[in-house]
PDB file of C-alpha atoms in Angstrom:
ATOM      1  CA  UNK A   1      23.365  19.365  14.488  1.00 49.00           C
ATOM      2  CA  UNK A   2      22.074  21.751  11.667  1.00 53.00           C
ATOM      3  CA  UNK A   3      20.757  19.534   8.806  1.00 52.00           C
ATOM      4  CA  UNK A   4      23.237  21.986   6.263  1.00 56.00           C
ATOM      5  CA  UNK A   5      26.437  21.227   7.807  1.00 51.00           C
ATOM      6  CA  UNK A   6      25.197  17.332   7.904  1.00 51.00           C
ATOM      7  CA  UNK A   7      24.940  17.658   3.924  1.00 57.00           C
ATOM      8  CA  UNK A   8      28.393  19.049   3.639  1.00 53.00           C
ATOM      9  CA  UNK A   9      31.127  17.062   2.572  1.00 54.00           C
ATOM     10  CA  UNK A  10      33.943  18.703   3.947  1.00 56.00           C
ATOM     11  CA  UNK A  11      35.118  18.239   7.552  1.00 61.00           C
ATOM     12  CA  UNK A  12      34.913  20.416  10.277  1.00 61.00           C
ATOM     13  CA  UNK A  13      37.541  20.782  12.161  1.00 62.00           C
ATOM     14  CA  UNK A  14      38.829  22.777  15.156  1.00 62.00           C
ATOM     15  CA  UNK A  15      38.680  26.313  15.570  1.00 67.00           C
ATOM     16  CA  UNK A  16      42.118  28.546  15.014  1.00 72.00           C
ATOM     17  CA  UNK A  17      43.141  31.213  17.553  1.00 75.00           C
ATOM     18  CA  UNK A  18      41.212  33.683  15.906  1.00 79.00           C
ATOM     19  CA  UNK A  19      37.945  30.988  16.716  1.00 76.00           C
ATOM     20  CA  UNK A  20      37.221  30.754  12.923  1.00 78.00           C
ATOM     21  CA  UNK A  21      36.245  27.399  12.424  1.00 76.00           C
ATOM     22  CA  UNK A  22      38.504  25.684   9.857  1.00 73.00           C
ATOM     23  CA  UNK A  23      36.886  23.318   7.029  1.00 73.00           C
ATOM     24  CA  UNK A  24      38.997  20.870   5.042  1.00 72.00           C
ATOM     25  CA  UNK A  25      37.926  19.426   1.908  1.00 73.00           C
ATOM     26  CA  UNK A  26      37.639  14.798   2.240  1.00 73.00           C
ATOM     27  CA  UNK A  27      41.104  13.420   1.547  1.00 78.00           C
ATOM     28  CA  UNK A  28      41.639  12.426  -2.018  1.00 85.00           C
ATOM     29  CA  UNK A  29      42.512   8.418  -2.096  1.00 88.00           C
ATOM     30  CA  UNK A  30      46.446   9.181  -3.041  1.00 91.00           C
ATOM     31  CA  UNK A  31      46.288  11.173   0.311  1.00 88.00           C
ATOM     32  CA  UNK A  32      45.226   8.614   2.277  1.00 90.00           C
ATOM     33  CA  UNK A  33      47.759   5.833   0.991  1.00 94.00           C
ATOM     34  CA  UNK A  34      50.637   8.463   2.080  1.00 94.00           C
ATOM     35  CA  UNK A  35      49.364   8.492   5.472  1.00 93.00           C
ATOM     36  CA  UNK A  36      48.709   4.779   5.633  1.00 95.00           C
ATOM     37  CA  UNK A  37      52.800   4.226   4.420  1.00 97.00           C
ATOM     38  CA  UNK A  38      53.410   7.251   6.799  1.00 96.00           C
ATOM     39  CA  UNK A  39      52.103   5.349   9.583  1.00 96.00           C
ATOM     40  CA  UNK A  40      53.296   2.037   7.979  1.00 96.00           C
ATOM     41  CA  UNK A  41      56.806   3.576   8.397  1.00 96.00           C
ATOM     42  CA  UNK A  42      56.737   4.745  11.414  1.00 95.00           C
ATOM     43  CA  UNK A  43      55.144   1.892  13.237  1.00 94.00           C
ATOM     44  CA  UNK A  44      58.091  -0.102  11.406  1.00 95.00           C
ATOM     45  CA  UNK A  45      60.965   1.745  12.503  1.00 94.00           C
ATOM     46  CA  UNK A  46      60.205   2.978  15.619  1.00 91.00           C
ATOM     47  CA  UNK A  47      57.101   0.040  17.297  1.00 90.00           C
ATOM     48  CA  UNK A  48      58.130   2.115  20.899  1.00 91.00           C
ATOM     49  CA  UNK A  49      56.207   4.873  20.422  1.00 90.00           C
ATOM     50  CA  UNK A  50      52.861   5.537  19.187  1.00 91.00           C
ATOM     51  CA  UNK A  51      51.519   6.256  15.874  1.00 93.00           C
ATOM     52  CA  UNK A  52      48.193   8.265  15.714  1.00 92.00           C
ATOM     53  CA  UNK A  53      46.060   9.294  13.193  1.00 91.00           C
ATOM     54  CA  UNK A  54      44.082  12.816  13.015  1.00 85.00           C
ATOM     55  CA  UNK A  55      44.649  13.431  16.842  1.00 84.00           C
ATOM     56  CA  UNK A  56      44.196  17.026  18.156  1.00 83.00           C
ATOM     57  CA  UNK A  57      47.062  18.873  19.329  1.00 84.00           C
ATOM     58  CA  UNK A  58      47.031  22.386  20.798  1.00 83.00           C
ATOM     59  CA  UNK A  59      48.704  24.738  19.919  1.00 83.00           C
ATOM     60  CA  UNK A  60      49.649  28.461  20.955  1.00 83.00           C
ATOM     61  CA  UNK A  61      48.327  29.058  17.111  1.00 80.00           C
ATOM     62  CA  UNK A  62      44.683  27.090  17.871  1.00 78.00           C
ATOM     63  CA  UNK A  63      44.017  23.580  17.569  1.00 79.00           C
ATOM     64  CA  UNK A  64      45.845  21.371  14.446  1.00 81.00           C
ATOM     65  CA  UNK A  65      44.747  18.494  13.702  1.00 83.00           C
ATOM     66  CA  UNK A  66      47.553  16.078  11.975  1.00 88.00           C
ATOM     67  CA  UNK A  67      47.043  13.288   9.346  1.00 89.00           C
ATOM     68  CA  UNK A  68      49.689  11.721  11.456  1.00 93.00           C
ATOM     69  CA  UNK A  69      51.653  11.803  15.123  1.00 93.00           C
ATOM     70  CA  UNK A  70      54.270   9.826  16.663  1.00 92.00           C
ATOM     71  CA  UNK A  71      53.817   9.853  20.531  1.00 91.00           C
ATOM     72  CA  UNK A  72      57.503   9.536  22.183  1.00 89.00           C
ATOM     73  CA  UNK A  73      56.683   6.542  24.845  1.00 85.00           C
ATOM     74  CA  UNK A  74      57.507   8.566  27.651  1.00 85.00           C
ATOM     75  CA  UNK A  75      54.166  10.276  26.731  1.00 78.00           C
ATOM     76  CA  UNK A  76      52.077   7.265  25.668  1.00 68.00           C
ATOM     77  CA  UNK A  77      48.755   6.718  27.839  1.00 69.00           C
ATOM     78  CA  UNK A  78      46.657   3.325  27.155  1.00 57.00           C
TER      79      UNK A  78
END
């Protein structure tokens, strides 16, 4: 991997439909205890399905990438 994007500390994350390559900056703490009660919630009030974090989904407008995703269990896999 190039030593420059190794230094960076944003993420790199999936390209859009154009094929830019999209960069986020690292999630401020108060971020990251909204998803945790996100996925606190979720998990709570609806333990059939699936709660993921930061999964890839495609989409007709590129790749997204979610903080979080609730997976109906008719589409859960392992």
């Amino acid at each position: 991997m190039c030593p420059k994007i190794i230094e960076m500390s944003f993420s790199i994350e999936l390209k859009d439909r154009h094929g830019h390559i999209i960069m986020s900056p690292p999630s401020a703490p108060a971020h990251l205890d909204r998803e945790r009660e996100i996925v606190f919630q979720l998990k709570t009030l609806s333990p059939e399905g699936r709660t993921i974090t930061n999964c890839p989904v495609s989409t007709s407008d590129g790749v997204k990438v979610p903080d979080v995703a609730w997976v109906v269990p008719e589409r859960r896999r392992g």
